[in-house]
PDB file of C-alpha atoms and ligand atoms in Angstrom:
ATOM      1  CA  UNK A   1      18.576   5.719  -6.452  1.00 60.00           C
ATOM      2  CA  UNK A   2      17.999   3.481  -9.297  1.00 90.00           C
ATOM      3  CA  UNK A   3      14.540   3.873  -9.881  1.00 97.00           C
ATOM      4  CA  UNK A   4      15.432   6.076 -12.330  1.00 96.00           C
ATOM      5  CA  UNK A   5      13.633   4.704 -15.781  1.00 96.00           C
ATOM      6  CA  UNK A   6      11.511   1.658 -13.932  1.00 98.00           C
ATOM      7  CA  UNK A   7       7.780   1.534 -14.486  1.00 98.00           C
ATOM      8  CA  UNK A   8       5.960   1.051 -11.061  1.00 98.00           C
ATOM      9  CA  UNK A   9       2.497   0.688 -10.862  1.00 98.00           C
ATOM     10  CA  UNK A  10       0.978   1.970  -6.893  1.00 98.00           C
ATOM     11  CA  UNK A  11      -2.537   1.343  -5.755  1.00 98.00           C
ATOM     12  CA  UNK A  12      -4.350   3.882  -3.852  1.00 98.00           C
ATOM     13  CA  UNK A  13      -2.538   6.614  -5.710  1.00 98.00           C
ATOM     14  CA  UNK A  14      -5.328   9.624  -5.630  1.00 97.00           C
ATOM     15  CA  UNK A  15      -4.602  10.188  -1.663  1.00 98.00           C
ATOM     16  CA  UNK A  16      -2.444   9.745   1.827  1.00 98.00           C
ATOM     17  CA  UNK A  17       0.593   7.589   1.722  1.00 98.00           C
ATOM     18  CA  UNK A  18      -0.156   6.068  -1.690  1.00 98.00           C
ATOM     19  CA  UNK A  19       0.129   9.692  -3.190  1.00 97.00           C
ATOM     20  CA  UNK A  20       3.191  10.637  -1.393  1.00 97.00           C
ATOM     21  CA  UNK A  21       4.660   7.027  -2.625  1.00 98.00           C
ATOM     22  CA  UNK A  22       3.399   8.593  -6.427  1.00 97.00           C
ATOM     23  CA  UNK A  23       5.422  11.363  -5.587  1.00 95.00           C
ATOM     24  CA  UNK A  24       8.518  10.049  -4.194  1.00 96.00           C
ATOM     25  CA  UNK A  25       9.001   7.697  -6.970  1.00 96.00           C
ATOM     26  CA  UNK A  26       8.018  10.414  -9.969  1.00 95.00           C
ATOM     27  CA  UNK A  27      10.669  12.279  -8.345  1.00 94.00           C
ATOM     28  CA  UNK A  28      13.295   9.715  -8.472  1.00 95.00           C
ATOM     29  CA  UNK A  29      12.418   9.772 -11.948  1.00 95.00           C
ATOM     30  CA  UNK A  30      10.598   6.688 -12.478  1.00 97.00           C
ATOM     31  CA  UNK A  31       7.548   6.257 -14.537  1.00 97.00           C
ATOM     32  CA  UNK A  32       3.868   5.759 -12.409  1.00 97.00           C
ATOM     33  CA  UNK A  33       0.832   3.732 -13.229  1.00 98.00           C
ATOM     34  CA  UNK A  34      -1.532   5.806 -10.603  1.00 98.00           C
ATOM     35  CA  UNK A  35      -4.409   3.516  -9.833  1.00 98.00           C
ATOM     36  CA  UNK A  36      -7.667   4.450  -7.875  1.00 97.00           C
ATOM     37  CA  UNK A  37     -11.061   4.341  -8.269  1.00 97.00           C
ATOM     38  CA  UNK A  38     -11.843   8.020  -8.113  1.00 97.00           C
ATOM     39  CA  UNK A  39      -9.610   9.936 -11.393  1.00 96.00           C
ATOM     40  CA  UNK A  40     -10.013  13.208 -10.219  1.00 96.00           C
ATOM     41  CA  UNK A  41      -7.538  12.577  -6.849  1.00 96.00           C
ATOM     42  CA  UNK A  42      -5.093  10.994  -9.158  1.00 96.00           C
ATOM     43  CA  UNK A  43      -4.980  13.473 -11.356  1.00 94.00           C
ATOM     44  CA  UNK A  44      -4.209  15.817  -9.277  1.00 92.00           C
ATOM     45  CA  UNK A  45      -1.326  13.101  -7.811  1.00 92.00           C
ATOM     46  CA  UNK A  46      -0.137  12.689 -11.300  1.00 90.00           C
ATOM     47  CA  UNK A  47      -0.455  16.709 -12.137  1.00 81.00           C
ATOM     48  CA  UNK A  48       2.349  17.910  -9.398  1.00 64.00           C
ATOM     49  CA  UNK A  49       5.097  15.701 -10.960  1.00 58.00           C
ATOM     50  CA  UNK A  50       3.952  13.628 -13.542  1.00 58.00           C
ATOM     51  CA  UNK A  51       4.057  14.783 -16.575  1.00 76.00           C
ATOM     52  CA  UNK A  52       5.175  12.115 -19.501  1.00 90.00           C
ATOM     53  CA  UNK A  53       6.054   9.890 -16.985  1.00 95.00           C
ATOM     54  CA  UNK A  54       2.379   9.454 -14.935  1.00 96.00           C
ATOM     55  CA  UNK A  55      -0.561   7.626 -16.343  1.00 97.00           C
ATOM     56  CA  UNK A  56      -3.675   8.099 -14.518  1.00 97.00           C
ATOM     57  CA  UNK A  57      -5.622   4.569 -14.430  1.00 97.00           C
ATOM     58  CA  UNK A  58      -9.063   4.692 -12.315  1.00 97.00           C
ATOM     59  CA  UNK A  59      -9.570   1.147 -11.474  1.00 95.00           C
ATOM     60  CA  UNK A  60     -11.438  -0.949  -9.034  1.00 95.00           C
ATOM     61  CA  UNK A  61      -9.066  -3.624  -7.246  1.00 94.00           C
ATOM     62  CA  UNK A  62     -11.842  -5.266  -5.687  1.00 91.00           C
ATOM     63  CA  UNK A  63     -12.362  -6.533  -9.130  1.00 88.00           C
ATOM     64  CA  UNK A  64     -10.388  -8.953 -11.049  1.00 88.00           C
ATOM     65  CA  UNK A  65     -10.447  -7.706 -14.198  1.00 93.00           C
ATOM     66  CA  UNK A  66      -9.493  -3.990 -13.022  1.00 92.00           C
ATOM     67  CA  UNK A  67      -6.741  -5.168 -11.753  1.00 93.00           C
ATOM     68  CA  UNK A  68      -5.481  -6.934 -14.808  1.00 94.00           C
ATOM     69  CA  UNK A  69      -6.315  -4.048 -16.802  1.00 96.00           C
ATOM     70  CA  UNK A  70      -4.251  -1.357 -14.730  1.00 97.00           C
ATOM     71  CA  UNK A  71      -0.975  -3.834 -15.295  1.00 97.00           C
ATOM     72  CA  UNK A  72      -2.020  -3.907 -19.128  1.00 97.00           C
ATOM     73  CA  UNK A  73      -2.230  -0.247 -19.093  1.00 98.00           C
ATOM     74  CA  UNK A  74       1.549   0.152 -17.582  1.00 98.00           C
ATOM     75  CA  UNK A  75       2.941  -2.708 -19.434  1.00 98.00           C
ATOM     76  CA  UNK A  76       0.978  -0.815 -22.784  1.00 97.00           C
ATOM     77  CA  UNK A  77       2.218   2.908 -21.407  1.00 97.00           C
ATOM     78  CA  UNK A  78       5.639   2.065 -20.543  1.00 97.00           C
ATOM     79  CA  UNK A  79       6.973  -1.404 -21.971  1.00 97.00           C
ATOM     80  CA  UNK A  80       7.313  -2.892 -18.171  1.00 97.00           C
ATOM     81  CA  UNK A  81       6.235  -3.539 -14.521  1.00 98.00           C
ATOM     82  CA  UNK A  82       9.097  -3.364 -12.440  1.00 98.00           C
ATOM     83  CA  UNK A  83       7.663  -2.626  -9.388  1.00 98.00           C
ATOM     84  CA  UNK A  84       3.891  -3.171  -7.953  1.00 98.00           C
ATOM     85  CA  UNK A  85       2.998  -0.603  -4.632  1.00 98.00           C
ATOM     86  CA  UNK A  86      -0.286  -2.640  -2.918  1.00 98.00           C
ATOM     87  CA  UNK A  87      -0.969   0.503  -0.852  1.00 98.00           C
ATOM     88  CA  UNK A  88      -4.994   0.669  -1.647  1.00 98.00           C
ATOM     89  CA  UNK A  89      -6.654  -0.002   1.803  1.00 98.00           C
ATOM     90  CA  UNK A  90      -9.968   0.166   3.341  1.00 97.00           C
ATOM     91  CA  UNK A  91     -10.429   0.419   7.195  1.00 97.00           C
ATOM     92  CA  UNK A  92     -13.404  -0.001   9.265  1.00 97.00           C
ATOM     93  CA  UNK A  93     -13.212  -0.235  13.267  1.00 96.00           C
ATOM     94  CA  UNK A  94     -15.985  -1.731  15.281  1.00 95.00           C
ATOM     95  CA  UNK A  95     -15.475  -4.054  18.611  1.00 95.00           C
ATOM     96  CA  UNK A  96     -16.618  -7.658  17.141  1.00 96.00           C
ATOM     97  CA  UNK A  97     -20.283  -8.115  18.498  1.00 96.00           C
ATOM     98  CA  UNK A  98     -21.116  -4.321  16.784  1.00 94.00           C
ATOM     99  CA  UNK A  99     -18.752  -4.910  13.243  1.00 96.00           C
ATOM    100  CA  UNK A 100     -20.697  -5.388   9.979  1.00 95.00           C
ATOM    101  CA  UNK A 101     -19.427  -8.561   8.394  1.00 96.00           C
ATOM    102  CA  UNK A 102     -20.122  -7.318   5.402  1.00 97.00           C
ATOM    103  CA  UNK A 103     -17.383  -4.270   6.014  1.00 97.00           C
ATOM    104  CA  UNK A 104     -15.031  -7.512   6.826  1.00 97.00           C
ATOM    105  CA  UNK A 105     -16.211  -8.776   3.308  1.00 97.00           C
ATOM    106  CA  UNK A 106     -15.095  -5.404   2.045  1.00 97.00           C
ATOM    107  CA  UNK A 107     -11.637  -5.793   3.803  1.00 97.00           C
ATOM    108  CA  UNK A 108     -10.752  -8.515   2.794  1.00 97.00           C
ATOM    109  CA  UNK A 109     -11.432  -8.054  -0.766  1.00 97.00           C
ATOM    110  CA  UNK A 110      -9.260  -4.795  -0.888  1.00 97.00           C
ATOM    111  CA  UNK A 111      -6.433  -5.208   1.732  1.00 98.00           C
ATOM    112  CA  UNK A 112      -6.098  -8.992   0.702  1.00 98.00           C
ATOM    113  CA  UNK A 113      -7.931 -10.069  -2.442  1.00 98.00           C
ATOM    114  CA  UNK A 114      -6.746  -6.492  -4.615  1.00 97.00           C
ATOM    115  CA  UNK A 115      -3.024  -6.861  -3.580  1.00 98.00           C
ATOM    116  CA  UNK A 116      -3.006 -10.902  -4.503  1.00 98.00           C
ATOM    117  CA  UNK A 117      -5.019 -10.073  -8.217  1.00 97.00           C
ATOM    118  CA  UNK A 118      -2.642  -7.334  -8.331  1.00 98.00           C
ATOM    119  CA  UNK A 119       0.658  -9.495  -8.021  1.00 98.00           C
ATOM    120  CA  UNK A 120      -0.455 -12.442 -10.130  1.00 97.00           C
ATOM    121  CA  UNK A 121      -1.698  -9.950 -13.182  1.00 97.00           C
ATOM    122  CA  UNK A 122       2.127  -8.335 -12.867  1.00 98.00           C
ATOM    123  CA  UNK A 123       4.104 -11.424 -12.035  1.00 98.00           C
ATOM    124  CA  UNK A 124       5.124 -12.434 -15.713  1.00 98.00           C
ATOM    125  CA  UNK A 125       6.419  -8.783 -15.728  1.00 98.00           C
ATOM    126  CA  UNK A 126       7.981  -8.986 -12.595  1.00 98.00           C
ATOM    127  CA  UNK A 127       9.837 -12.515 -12.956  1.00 98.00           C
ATOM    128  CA  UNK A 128      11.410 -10.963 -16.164  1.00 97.00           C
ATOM    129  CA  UNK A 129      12.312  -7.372 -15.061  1.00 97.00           C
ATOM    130  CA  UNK A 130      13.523  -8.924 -11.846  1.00 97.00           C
ATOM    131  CA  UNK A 131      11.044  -6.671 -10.209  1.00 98.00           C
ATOM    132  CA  UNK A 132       9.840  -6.142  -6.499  1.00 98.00           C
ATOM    133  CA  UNK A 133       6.448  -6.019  -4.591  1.00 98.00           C
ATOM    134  CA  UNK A 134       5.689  -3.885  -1.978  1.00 99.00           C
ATOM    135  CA  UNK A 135       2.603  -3.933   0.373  1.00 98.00           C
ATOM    136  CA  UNK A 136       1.880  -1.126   2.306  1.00 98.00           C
ATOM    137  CA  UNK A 137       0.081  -3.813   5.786  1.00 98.00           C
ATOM    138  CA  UNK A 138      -0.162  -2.133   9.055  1.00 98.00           C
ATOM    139  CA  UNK A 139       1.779  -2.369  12.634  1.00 97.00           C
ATOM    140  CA  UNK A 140      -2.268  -3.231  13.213  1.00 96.00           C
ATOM    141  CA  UNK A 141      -0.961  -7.036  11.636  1.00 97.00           C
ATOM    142  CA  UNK A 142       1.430  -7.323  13.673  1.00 96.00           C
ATOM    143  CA  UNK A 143      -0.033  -5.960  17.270  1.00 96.00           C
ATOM    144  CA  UNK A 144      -3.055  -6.742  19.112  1.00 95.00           C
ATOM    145  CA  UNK A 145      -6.176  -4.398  18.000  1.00 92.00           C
ATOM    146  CA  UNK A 146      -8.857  -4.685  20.362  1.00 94.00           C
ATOM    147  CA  UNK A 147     -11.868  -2.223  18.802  1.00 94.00           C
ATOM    148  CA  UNK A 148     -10.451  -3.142  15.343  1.00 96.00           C
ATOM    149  CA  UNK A 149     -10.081  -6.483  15.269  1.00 97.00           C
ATOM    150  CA  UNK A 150     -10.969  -7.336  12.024  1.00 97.00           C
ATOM    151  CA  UNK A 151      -8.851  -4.884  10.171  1.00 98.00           C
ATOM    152  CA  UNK A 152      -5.758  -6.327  11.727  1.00 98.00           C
ATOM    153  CA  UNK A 153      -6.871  -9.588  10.922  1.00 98.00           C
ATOM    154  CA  UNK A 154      -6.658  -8.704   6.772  1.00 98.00           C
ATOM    155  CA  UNK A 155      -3.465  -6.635   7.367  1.00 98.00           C
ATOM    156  CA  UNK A 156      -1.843  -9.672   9.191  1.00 98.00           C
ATOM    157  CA  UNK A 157      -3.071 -11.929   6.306  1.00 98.00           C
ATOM    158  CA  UNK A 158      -1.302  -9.289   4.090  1.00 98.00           C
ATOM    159  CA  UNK A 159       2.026 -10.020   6.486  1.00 98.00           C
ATOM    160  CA  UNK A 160       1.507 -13.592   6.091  1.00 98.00           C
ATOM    161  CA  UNK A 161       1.251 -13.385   2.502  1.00 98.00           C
ATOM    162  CA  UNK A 162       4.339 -11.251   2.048  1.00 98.00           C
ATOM    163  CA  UNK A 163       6.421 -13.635   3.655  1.00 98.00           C
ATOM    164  CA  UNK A 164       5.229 -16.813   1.945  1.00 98.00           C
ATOM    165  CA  UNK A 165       5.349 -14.913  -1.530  1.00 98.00           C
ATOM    166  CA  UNK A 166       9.023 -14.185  -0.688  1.00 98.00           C
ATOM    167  CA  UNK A 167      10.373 -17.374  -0.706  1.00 98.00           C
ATOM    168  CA  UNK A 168       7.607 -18.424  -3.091  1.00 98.00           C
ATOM    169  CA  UNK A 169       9.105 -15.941  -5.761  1.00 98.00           C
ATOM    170  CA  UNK A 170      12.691 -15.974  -4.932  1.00 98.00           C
ATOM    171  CA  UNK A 171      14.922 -15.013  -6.497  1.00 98.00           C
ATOM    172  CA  UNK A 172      13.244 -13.052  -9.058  1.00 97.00           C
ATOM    173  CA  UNK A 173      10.899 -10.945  -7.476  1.00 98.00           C
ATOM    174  CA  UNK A 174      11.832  -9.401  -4.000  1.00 98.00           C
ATOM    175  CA  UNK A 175       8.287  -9.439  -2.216  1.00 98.00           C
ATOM    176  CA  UNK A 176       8.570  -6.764   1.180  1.00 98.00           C
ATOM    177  CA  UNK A 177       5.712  -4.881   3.452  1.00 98.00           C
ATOM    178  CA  UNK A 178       5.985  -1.618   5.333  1.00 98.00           C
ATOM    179  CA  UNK A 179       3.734  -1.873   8.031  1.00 98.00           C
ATOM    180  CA  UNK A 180       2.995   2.062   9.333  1.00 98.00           C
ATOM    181  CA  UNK A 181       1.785   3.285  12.326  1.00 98.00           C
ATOM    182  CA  UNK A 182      -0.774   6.187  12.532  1.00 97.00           C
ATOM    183  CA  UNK A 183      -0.517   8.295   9.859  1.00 98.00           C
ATOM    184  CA  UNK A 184      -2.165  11.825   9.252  1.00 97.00           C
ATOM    185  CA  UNK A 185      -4.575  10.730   5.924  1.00 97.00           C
ATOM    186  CA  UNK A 186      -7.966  10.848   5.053  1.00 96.00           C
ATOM    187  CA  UNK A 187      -8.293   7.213   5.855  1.00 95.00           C
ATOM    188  CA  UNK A 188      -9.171   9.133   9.408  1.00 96.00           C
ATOM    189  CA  UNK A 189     -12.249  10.458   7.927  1.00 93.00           C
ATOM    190  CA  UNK A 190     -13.707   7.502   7.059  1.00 92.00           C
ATOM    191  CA  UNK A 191     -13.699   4.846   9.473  1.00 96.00           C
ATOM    192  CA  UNK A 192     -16.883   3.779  10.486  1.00 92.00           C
ATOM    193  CA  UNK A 193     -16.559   5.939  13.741  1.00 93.00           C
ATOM    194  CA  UNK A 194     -18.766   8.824  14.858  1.00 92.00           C
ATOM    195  CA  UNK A 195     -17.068  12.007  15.568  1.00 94.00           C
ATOM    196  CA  UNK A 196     -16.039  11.252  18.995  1.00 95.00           C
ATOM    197  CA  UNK A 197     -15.085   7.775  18.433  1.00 93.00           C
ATOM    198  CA  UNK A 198     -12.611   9.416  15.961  1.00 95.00           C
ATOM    199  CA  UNK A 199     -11.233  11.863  18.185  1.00 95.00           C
ATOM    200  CA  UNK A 200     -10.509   8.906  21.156  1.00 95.00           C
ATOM    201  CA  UNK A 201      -9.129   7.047  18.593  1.00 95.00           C
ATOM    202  CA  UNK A 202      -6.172   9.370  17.503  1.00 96.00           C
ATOM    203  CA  UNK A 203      -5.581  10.638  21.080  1.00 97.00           C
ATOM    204  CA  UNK A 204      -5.100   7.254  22.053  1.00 95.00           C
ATOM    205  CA  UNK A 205      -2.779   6.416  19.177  1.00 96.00           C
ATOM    206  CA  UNK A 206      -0.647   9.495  19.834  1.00 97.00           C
ATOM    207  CA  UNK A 207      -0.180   8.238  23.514  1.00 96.00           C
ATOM    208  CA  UNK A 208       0.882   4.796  22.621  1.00 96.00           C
ATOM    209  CA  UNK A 209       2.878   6.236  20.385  1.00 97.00           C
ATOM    210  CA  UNK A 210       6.572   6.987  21.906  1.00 98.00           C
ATOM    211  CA  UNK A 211       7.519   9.724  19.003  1.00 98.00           C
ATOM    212  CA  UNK A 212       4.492  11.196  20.130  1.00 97.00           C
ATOM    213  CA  UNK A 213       2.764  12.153  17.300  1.00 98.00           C
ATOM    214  CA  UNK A 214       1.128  10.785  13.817  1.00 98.00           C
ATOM    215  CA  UNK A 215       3.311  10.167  11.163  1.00 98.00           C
ATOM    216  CA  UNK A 216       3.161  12.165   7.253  1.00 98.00           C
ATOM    217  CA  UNK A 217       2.848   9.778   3.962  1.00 98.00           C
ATOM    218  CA  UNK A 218       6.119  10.781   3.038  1.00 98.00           C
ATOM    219  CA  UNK A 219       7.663   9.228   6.204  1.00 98.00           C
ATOM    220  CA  UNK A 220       6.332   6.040   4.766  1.00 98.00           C
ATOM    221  CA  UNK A 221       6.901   6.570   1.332  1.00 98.00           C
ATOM    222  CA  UNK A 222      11.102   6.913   1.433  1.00 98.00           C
ATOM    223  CA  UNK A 223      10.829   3.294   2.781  1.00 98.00           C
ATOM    224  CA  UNK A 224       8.626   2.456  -0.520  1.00 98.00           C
ATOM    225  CA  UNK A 225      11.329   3.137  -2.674  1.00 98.00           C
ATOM    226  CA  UNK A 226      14.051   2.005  -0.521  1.00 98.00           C
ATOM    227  CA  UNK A 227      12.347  -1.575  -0.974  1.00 98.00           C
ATOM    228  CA  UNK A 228      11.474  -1.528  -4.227  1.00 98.00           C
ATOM    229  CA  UNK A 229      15.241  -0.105  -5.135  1.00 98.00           C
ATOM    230  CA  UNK A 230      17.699  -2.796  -6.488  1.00 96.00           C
ATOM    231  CA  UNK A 231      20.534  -0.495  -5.112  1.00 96.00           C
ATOM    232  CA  UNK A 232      19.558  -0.341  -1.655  1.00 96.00           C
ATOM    233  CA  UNK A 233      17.334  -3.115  -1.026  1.00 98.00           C
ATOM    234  CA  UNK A 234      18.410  -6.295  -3.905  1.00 97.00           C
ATOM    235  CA  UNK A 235      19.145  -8.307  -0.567  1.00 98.00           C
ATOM    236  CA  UNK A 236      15.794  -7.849   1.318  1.00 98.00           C
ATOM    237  CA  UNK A 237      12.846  -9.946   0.891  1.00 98.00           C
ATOM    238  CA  UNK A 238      10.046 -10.879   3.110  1.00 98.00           C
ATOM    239  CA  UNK A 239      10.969  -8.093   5.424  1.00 98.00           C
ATOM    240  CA  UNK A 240       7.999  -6.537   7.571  1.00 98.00           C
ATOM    241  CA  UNK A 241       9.327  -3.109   8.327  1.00 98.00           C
ATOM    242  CA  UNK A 242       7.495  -1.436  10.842  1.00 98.00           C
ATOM    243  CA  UNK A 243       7.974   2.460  10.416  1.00 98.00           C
ATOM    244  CA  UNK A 244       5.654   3.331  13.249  1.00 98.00           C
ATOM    245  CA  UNK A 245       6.933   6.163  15.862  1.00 98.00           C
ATOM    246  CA  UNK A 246       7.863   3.150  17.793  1.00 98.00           C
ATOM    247  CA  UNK A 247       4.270   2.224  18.257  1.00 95.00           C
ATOM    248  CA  UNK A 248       5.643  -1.637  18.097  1.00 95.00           C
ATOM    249  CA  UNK A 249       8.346  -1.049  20.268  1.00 93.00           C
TER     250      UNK A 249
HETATM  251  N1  LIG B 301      -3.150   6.122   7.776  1.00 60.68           N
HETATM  252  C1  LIG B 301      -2.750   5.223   8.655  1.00 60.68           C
HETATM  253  O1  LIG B 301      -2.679   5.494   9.860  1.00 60.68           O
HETATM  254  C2  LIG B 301      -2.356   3.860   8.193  1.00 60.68           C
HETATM  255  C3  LIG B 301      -1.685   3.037   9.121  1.00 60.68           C
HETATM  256  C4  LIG B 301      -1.299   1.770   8.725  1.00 60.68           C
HETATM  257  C5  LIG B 301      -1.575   1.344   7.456  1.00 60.68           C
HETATM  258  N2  LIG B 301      -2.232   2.150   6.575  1.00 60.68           N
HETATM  259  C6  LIG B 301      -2.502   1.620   5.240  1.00 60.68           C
HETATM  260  O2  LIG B 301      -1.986   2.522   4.285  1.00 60.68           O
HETATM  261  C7  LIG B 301      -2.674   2.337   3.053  1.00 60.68           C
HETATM  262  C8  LIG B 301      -3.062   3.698   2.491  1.00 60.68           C
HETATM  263  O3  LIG B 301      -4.009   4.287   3.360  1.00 60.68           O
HETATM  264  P1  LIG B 301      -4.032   5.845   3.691  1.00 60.68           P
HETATM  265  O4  LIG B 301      -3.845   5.968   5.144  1.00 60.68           O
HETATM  266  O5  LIG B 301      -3.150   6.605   2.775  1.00 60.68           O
HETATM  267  O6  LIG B 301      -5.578   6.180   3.449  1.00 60.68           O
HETATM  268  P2  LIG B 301      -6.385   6.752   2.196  1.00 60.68           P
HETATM  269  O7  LIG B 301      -5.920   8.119   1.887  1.00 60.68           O
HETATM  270  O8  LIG B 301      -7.819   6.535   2.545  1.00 60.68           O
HETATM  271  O9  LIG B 301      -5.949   5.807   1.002  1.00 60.68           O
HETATM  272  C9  LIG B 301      -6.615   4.659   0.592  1.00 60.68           C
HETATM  273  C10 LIG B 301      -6.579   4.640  -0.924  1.00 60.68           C
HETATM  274  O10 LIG B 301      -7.053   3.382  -1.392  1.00 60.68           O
HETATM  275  C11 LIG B 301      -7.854   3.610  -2.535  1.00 60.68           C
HETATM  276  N3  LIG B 301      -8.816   2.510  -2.657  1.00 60.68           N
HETATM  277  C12 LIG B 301      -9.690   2.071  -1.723  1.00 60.68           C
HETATM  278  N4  LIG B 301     -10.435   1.072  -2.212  1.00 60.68           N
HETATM  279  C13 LIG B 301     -10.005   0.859  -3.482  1.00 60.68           C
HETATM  280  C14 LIG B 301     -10.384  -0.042  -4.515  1.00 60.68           C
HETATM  281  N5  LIG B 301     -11.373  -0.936  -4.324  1.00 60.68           N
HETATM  282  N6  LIG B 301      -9.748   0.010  -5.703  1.00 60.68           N
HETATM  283  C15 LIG B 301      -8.757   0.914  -5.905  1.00 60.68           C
HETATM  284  N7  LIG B 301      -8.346   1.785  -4.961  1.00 60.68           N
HETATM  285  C16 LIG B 301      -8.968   1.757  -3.769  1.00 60.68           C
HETATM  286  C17 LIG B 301      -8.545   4.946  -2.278  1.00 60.68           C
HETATM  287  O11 LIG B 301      -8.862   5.633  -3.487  1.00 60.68           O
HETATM  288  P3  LIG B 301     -10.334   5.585  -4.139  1.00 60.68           P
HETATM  289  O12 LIG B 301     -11.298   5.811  -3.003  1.00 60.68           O
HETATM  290  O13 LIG B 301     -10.327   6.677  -5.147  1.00 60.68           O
HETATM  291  O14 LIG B 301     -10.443   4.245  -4.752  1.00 60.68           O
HETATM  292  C18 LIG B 301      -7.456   5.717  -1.536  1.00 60.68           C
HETATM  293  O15 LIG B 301      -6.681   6.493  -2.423  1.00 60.68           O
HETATM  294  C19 LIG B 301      -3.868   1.426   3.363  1.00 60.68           C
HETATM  295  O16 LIG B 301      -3.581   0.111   2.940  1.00 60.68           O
HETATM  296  C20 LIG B 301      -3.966   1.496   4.883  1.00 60.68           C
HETATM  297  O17 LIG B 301      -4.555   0.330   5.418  1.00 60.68           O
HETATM  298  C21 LIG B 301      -2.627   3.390   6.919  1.00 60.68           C
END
């Protein structure tokens, strides 16, 4: 790999995929700007491999300057950002007549708003380090969601955004999105859902899923780096690449 050296800066570092993403690319050597809002989770991300190379940056993307600070802090830290991870996320699932708009206000401002501060803060970095984006959307963008409509809706904004922001940025900045299926993270604990709506929810995503079974964060992460790595990806951009157990089949 030839990650080896870059400075990448991931979103939603502390936990799930975002932490196994950490991982994967501290382990190919490159250095990490872990951002999150809570510091103790990313320490503990940054702990396991870190070392030198990790910088632990709690930050609120829902707010413009937090995000402009977290690519200071890398570009301070490390002398770069050649790679930006949009992997922080917030779900909430309702059917439409019971959802909160205000948890689609909070959506949107995470799964949308962070990842767009996020790329214009690092995009003077990015244009000169020939550098890559990757957003972590959902197979939920691309597929219909009934029960968690909303969601979907912000995660097929993200698609939409990826591909426009591809040929937007060409040929500078490679702009990609993995778009998982059910993976095993705490984002499972938190989803608006009592305890039984929870429970319906994942046995229904195991069925529809043909692997049979949720994914790990480090299933998703090796397709991080493969996108955000000259070597193996410098001719993909704008790709949607659904890593999903075949859920989108
Ligand atoms: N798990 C799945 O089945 C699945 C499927 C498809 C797509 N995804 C997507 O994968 C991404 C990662 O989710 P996950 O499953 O790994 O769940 P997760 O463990 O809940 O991760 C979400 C991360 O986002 C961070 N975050 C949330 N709001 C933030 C904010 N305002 N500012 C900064 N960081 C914020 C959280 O950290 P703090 O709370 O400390 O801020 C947390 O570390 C999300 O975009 C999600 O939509 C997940």
């Amino acid at each position: 790999m030839s990650l080896h050296g870059k400075s990448m800066v991931v979103t939603g570092a502390g936990t799930g995929i975002g932490r196994a993403v950490a991982r994967a690319l501290l382990a190919a050597g490159a250095s990490v700007t872990l951002v999150g809002r809570r510091a103790g989770p990313l320490g503990e991300a940054a702990d396991t491999e870190g070392g030198e190379r990790a910088l632990v940056h709690p930050a609120d993307i829902g707010d413009a300057s937090g995000a402009r600070a977290a690519v200071e802090a890398a570009v301070e830290r490390f002398g770069a950002v050649d790679g930006l991870v949009n992997n922080a996320g917030l779900a909430r699932f309702a059917p439409i007549e019971r959802a909160d708009l205000a948890d689609l206000t909070a959506m949107l401002d995470v799964n949308l708003l962070g990842p767009v501060r996020l790329i214009r803060a690092a995009l003077p970095q990015l244009r000169e380090r020939e550098g890559a984006v990757v957003n972590v959307s959902s197979v939920g963008g691309a597929l219909a969601m009934p029960g968690r409509a909303l969601y979907g809706a912000t995660k097929a904004a993200l698609n939409s955004l990826t591909r426009s922001l591809a040929r937007e940025l060409a040929p500078h900045v490679r702009v990609n999105a993995v778009l998982p299926g059910p993976v095993d993270t705490p984002m499972y604990g938190d989803l608006g859902l009592d305890a039984q709506g929870t429970d319906d929810l994942i046995a229904g995503l195991v069925e529809a899923t043909p692997l049979g079974r949720f994914g790990r964060p480090e299933e998703i992460a090796g397709w991080v780096c493969n996108l955000l790595d000259p070597e193996t990806s410098g001719w993909v951009t704008g790709a949607l690449v659904a890593i999903d157990g075949g859920r989108s089949a």
